[in-house]
Tab-separated table of C-alpha atoms and ligand atoms in Angstrom:
chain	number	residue	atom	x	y	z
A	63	UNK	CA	99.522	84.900	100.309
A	64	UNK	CA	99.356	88.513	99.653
A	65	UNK	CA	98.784	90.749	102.326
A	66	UNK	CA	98.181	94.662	102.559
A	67	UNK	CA	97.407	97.416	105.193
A	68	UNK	CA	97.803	96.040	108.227
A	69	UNK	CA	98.936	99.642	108.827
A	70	UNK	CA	96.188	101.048	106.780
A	71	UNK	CA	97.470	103.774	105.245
A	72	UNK	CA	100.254	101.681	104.077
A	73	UNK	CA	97.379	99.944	101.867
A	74	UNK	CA	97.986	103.155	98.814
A	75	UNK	CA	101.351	101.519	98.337
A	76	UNK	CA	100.076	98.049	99.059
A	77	UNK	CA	97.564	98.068	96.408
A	78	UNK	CA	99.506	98.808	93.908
A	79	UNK	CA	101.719	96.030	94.752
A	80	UNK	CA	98.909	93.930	94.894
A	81	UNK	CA	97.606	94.932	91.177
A	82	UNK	CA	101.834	94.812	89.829
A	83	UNK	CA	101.332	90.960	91.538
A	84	UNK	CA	97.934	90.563	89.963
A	85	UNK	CA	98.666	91.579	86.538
A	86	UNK	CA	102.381	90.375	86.043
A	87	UNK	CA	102.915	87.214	88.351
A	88	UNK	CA	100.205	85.516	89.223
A	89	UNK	CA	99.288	84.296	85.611
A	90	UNK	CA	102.257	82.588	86.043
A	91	UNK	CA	101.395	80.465	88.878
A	92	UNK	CA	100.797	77.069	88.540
A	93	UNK	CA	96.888	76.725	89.535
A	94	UNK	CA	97.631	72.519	89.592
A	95	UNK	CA	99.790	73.034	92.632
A	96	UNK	CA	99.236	76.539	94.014
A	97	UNK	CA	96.822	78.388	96.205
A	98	UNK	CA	96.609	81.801	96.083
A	99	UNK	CA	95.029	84.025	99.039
A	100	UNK	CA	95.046	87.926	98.425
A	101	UNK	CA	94.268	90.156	102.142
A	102	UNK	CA	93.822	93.338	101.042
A	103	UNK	CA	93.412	95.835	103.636
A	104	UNK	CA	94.312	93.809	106.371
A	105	UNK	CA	92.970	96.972	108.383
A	106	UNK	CA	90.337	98.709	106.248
A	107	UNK	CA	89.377	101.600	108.518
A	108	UNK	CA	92.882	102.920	108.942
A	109	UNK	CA	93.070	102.972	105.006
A	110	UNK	CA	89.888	104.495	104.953
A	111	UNK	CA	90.854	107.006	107.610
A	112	UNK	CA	94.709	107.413	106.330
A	113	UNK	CA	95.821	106.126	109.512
A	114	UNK	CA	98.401	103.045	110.354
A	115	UNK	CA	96.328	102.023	113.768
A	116	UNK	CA	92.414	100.264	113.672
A	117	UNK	CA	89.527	102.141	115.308
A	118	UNK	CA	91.132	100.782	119.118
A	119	UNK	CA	94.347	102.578	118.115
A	120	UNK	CA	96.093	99.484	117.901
A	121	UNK	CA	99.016	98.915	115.710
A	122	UNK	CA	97.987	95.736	114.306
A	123	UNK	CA	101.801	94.506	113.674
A	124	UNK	CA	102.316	94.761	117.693
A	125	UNK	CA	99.356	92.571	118.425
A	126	UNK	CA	100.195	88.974	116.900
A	127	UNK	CA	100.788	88.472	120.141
A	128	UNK	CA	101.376	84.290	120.410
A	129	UNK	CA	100.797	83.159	123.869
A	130	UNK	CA	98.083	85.573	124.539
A	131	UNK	CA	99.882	87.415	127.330
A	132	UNK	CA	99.691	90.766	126.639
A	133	UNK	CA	102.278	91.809	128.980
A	134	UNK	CA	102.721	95.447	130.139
A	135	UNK	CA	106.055	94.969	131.115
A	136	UNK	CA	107.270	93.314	127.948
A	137	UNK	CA	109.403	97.037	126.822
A	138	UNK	CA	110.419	98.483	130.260
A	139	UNK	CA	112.425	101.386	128.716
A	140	UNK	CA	109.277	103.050	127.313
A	141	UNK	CA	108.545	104.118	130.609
A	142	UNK	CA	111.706	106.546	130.326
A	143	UNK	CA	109.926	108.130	127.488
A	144	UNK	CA	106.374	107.818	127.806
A	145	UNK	CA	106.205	111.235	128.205
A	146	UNK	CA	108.344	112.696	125.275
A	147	UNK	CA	106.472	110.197	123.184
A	148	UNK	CA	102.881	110.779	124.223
A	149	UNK	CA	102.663	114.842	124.801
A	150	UNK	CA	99.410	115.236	126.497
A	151	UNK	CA	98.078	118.476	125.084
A	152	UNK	CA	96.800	119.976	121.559
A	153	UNK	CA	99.241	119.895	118.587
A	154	UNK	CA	100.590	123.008	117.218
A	155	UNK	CA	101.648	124.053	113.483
A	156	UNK	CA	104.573	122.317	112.510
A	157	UNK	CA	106.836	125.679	112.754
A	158	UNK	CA	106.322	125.692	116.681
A	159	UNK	CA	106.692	122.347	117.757
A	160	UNK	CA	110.159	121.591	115.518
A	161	UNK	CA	112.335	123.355	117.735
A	162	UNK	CA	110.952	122.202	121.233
A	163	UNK	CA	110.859	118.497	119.723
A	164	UNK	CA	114.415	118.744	118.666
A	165	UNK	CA	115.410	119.229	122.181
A	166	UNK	CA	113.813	116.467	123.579
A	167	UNK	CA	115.488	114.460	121.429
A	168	UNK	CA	118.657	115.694	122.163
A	169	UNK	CA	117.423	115.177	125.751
A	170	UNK	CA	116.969	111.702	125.352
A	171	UNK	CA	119.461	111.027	123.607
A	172	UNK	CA	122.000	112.139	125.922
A	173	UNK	CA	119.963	109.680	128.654
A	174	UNK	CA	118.583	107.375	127.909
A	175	UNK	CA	120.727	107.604	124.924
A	176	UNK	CA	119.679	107.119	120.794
A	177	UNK	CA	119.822	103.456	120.770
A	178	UNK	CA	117.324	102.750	123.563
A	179	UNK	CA	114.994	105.542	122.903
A	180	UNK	CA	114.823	103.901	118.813
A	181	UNK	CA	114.489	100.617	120.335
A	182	UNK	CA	112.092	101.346	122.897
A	183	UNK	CA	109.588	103.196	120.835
A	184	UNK	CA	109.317	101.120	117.791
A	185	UNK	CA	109.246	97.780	119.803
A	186	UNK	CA	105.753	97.848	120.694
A	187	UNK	CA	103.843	97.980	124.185
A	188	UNK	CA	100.957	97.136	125.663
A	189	UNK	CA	100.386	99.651	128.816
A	190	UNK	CA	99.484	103.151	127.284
A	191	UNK	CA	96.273	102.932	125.338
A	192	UNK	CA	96.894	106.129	123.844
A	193	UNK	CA	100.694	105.825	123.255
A	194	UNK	CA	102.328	105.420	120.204
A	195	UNK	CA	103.293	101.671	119.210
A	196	UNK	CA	99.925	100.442	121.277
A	197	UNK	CA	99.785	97.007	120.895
A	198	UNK	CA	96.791	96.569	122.700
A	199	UNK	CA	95.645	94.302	125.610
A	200	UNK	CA	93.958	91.558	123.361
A	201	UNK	CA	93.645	89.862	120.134
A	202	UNK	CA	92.202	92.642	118.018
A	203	UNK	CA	89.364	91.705	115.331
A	204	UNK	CA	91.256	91.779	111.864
A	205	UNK	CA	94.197	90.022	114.140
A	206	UNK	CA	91.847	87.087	115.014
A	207	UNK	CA	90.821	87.244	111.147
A	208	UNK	CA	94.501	86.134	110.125
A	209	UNK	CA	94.866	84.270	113.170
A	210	UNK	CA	92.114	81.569	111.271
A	211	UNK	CA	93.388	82.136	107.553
A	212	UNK	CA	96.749	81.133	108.798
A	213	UNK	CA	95.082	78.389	110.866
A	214	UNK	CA	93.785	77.314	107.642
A	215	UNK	CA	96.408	77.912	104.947
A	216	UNK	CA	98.314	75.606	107.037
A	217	UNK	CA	95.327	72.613	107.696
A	218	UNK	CA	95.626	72.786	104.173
A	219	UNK	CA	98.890	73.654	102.560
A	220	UNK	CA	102.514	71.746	103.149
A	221	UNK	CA	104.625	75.008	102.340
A	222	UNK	CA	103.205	78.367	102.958
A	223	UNK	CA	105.209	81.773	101.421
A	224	UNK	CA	103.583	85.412	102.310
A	225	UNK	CA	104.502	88.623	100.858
A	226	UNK	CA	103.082	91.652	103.539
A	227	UNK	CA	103.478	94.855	102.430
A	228	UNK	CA	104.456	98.179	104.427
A	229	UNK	CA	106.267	101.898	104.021
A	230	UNK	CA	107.666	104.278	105.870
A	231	UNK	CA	111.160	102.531	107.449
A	232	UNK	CA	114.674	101.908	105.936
A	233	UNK	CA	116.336	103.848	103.321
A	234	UNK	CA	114.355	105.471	100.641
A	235	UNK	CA	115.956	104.560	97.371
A	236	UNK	CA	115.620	100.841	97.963
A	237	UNK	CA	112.768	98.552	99.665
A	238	UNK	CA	113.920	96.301	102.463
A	239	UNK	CA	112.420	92.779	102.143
A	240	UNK	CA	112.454	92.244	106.136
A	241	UNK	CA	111.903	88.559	107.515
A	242	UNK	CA	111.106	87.522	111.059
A	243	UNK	CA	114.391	86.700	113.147
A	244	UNK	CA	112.794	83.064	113.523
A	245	UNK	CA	113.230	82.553	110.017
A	246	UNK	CA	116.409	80.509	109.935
A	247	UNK	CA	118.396	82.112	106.750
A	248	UNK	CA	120.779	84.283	107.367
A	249	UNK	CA	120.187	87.864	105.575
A	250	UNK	CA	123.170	87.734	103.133
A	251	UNK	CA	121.866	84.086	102.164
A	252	UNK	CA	118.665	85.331	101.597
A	253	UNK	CA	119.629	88.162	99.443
A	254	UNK	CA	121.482	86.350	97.309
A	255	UNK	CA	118.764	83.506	97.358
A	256	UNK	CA	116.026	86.332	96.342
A	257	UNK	CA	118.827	87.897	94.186
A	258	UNK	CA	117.715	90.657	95.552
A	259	UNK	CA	120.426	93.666	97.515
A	260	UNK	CA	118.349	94.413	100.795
A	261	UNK	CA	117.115	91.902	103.156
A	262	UNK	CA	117.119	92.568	106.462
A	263	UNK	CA	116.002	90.676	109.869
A	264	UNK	CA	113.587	92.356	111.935
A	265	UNK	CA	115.823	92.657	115.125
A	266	UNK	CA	117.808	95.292	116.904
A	267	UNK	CA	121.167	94.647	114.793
A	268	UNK	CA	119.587	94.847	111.195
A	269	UNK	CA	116.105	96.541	111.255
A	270	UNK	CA	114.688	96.670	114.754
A	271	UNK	CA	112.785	94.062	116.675
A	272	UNK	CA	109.335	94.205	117.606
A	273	UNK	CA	106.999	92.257	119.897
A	274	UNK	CA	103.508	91.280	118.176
A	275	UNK	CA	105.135	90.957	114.578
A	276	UNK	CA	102.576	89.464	112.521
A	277	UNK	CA	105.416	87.195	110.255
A	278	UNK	CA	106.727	86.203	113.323
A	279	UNK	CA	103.581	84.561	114.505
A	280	UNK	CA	103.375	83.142	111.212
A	281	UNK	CA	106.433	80.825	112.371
A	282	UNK	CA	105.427	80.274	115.961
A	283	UNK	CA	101.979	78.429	115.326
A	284	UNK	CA	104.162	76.550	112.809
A	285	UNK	CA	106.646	75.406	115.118
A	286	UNK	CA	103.712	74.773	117.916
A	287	UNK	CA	101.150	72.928	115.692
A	288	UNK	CA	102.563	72.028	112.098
A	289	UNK	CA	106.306	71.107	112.587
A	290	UNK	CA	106.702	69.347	109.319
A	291	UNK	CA	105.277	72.434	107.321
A	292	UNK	CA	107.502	75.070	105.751
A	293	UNK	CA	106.590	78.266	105.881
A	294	UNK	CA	108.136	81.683	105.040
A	295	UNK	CA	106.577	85.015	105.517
A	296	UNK	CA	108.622	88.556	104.474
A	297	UNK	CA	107.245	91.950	104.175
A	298	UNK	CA	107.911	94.524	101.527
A	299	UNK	CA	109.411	97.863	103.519
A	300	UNK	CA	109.467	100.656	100.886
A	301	UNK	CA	111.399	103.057	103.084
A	302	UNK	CA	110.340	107.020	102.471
A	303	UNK	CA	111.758	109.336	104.247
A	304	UNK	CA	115.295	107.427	104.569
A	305	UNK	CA	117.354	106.447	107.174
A	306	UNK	CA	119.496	109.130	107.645
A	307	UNK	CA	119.411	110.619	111.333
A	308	UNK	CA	117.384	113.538	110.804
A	309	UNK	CA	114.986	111.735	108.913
A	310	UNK	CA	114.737	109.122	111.209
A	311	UNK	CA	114.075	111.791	113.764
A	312	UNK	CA	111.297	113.595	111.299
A	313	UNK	CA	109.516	110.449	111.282
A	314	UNK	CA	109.275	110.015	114.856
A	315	UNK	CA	108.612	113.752	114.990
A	316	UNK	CA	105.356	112.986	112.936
A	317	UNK	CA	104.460	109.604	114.569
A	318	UNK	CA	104.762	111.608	117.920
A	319	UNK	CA	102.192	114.358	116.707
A	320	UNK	CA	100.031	112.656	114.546
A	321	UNK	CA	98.851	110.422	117.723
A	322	UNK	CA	98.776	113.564	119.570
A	323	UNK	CA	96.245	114.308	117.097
A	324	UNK	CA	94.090	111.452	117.283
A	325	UNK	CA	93.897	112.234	120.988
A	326	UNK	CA	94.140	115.690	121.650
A	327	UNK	CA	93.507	117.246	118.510
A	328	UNK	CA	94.681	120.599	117.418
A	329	UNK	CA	95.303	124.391	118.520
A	330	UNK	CA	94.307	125.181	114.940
A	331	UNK	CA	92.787	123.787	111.778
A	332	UNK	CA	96.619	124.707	109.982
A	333	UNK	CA	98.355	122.236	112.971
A	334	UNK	CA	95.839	119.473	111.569
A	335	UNK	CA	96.243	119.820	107.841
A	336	UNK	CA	100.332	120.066	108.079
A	337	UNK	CA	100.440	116.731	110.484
A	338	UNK	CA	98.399	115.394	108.175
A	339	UNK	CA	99.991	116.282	105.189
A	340	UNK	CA	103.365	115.199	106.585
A	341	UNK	CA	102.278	111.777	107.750
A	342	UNK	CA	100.961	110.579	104.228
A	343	UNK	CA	104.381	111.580	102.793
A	344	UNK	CA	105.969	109.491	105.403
A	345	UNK	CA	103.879	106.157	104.126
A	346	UNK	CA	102.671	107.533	100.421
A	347	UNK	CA	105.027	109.869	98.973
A	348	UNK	CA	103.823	111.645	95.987
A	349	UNK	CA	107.090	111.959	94.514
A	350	UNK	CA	106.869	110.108	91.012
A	351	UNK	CA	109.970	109.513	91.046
A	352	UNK	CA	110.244	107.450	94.223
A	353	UNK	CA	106.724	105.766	92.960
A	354	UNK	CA	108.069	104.319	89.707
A	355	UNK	CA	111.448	102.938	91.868
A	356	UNK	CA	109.214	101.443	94.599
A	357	UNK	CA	107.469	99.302	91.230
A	358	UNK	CA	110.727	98.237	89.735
A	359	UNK	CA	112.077	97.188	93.351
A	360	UNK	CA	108.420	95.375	93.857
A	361	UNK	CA	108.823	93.434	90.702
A	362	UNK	CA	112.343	92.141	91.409
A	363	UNK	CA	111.702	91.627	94.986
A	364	UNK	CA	108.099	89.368	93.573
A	365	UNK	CA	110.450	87.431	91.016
A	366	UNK	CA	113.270	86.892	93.051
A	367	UNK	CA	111.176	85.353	95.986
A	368	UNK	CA	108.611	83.719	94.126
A	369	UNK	CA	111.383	81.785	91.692
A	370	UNK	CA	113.631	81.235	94.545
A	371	UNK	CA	110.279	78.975	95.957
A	372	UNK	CA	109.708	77.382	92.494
A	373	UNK	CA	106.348	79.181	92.180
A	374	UNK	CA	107.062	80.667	88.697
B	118	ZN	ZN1	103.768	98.928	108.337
């Protein structure tokens, strides 16, 4: 399985991957013993609309939710920065907010400090319907869509692989394959396995964890209703802006005003079109040079994974 845009404007990036896939690998699937199932645009109105969330303003890869609790209290320390993270006013140009935003962040993270504050607002939650990271309160439409194709891929298949393709984290000259942390191969293993250099776990010590992870559900209705099935779902991360500090601290400058955006709107049209034009850099940078490395990582990270499962 193939899978793009669960943060739709991810999808730009995604379908290309998915064409690379289409034209170069899977004619060399075997069709005797292998299914293929291509999601594109997991979320199709955010990659109408250029926007990660669906028309709820849920981030889609916070609400695989397994048990169906949708628990507000799941990521307690987002309370200590609900407000830095969800301003509840207008967004100004660029120029006027950089310097006030900087010192929040300082603020925060003097107390609560830089670890918590990254781990708290990428983790997900489930209590501010207008915050960033919403997970929302219940199963969201396209979730319940892959909710049945897994169902069925695994009625019906004995080993299940799935490729899910994102941007915008990790460093920028080299895409993270990230796997769930209840995949049981160690990273290094899996790198070498993939002969591939960077594959991370999604938790706090290699990537950063988060609660609703769509791969991760992948392996919990496999260990809850097909425990002799094998099953292995990564994504593609084709970082952008990098993960130096400051960049790190751009992006959550723009994640922070873009949803101010969607909510509040702007003091002027220029605050719109900058927010906007910074936020598709951040998951579709139109750098050619970073396009025609994300294709050559792609197409190593697709033959190293799909050998290393004797699909080839
Ligand atoms: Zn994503």
């Amino acid at each position: 399985m193939i899978s793009t845009a669960e943060h739709g404007i991810e999808g730009y990036v995604g379908s290309v991957m998915l064409k690379l896939f289409i034209d170069e690998f899977a004619p060399r699937l075997n069709p005797e013993g292998t299914g293929l199932l291509l999601v594109h645009a997991i979320n199709p109105w955010g990659m109408k609309h250029h926007l990660r969330v669906n028309p709820n303003h849920v981030d889609l890869n916070r609400n695989f939710v397994f048990d169906g609790d949708f628990s507000p209290t799941i990521n307690p320390d987002y309370e200590l920065i609900e407000t830095f993270l969800n301003p509840q006013k207008p967004v100004r140009p660029l120029s006027q907010e950089a310097i006030p935003f900087l010192m929040k962040v300082l603020k925060n993270m003097i107390r609560p400090g830089r670890a918590r504050v990254q781990a708290a607002s990428l983790l997900g939650q489930h209590r501010y319907p207008k915050g960033i990271y919403f997970g929302g309160t219940q199963v969201e439409e396209e979730t319940a869509v892959l909710m049945k194709l897994y169902q069925r891929v695994l009625d019906e298949y004995q080993h299940f692989v799935q490729i899910d393709i994102h941007t915008g984290y990790g460093p920028r000259e080299q895409m993270t394959v990230i796997i769930p942390p209840l995949d049981p191969t160690p990273s290094s293993q899996a790198a070498d396995k993939f002969r591939y250099p960077l594959v991370q776990k999604i938790d706090a010590d290699e990537f950063y964890a988060i609660s609703g992870d769509m791969g991760e559900y992948v392996y919990r209705l496999r260990d809850a209703n097909y425990p002799d099935k094998q099953v292995f779902a990564c994504g593609f991360e084709f970082g952008t802006f990098g993960d130096s500090l400051p960049q790190l601290i751009r992006s959550l400058r723009i994640t922070v005003l873009e949803n101010q955006l969607r909510h509040y709107g702007a003091s002027q049209p220029q605050a719109e079109a900058q927010v906007r034009a910074e936020y598709e850099e951040l998951f579709f940078p139109s750098d050619q040079t970073w396009r025609e490395k994300a294709l050559r990582d792609g197409r190593q990270a697709f033959e190293g994974i799909l050998a290393a499962f004797g699909l080839l």
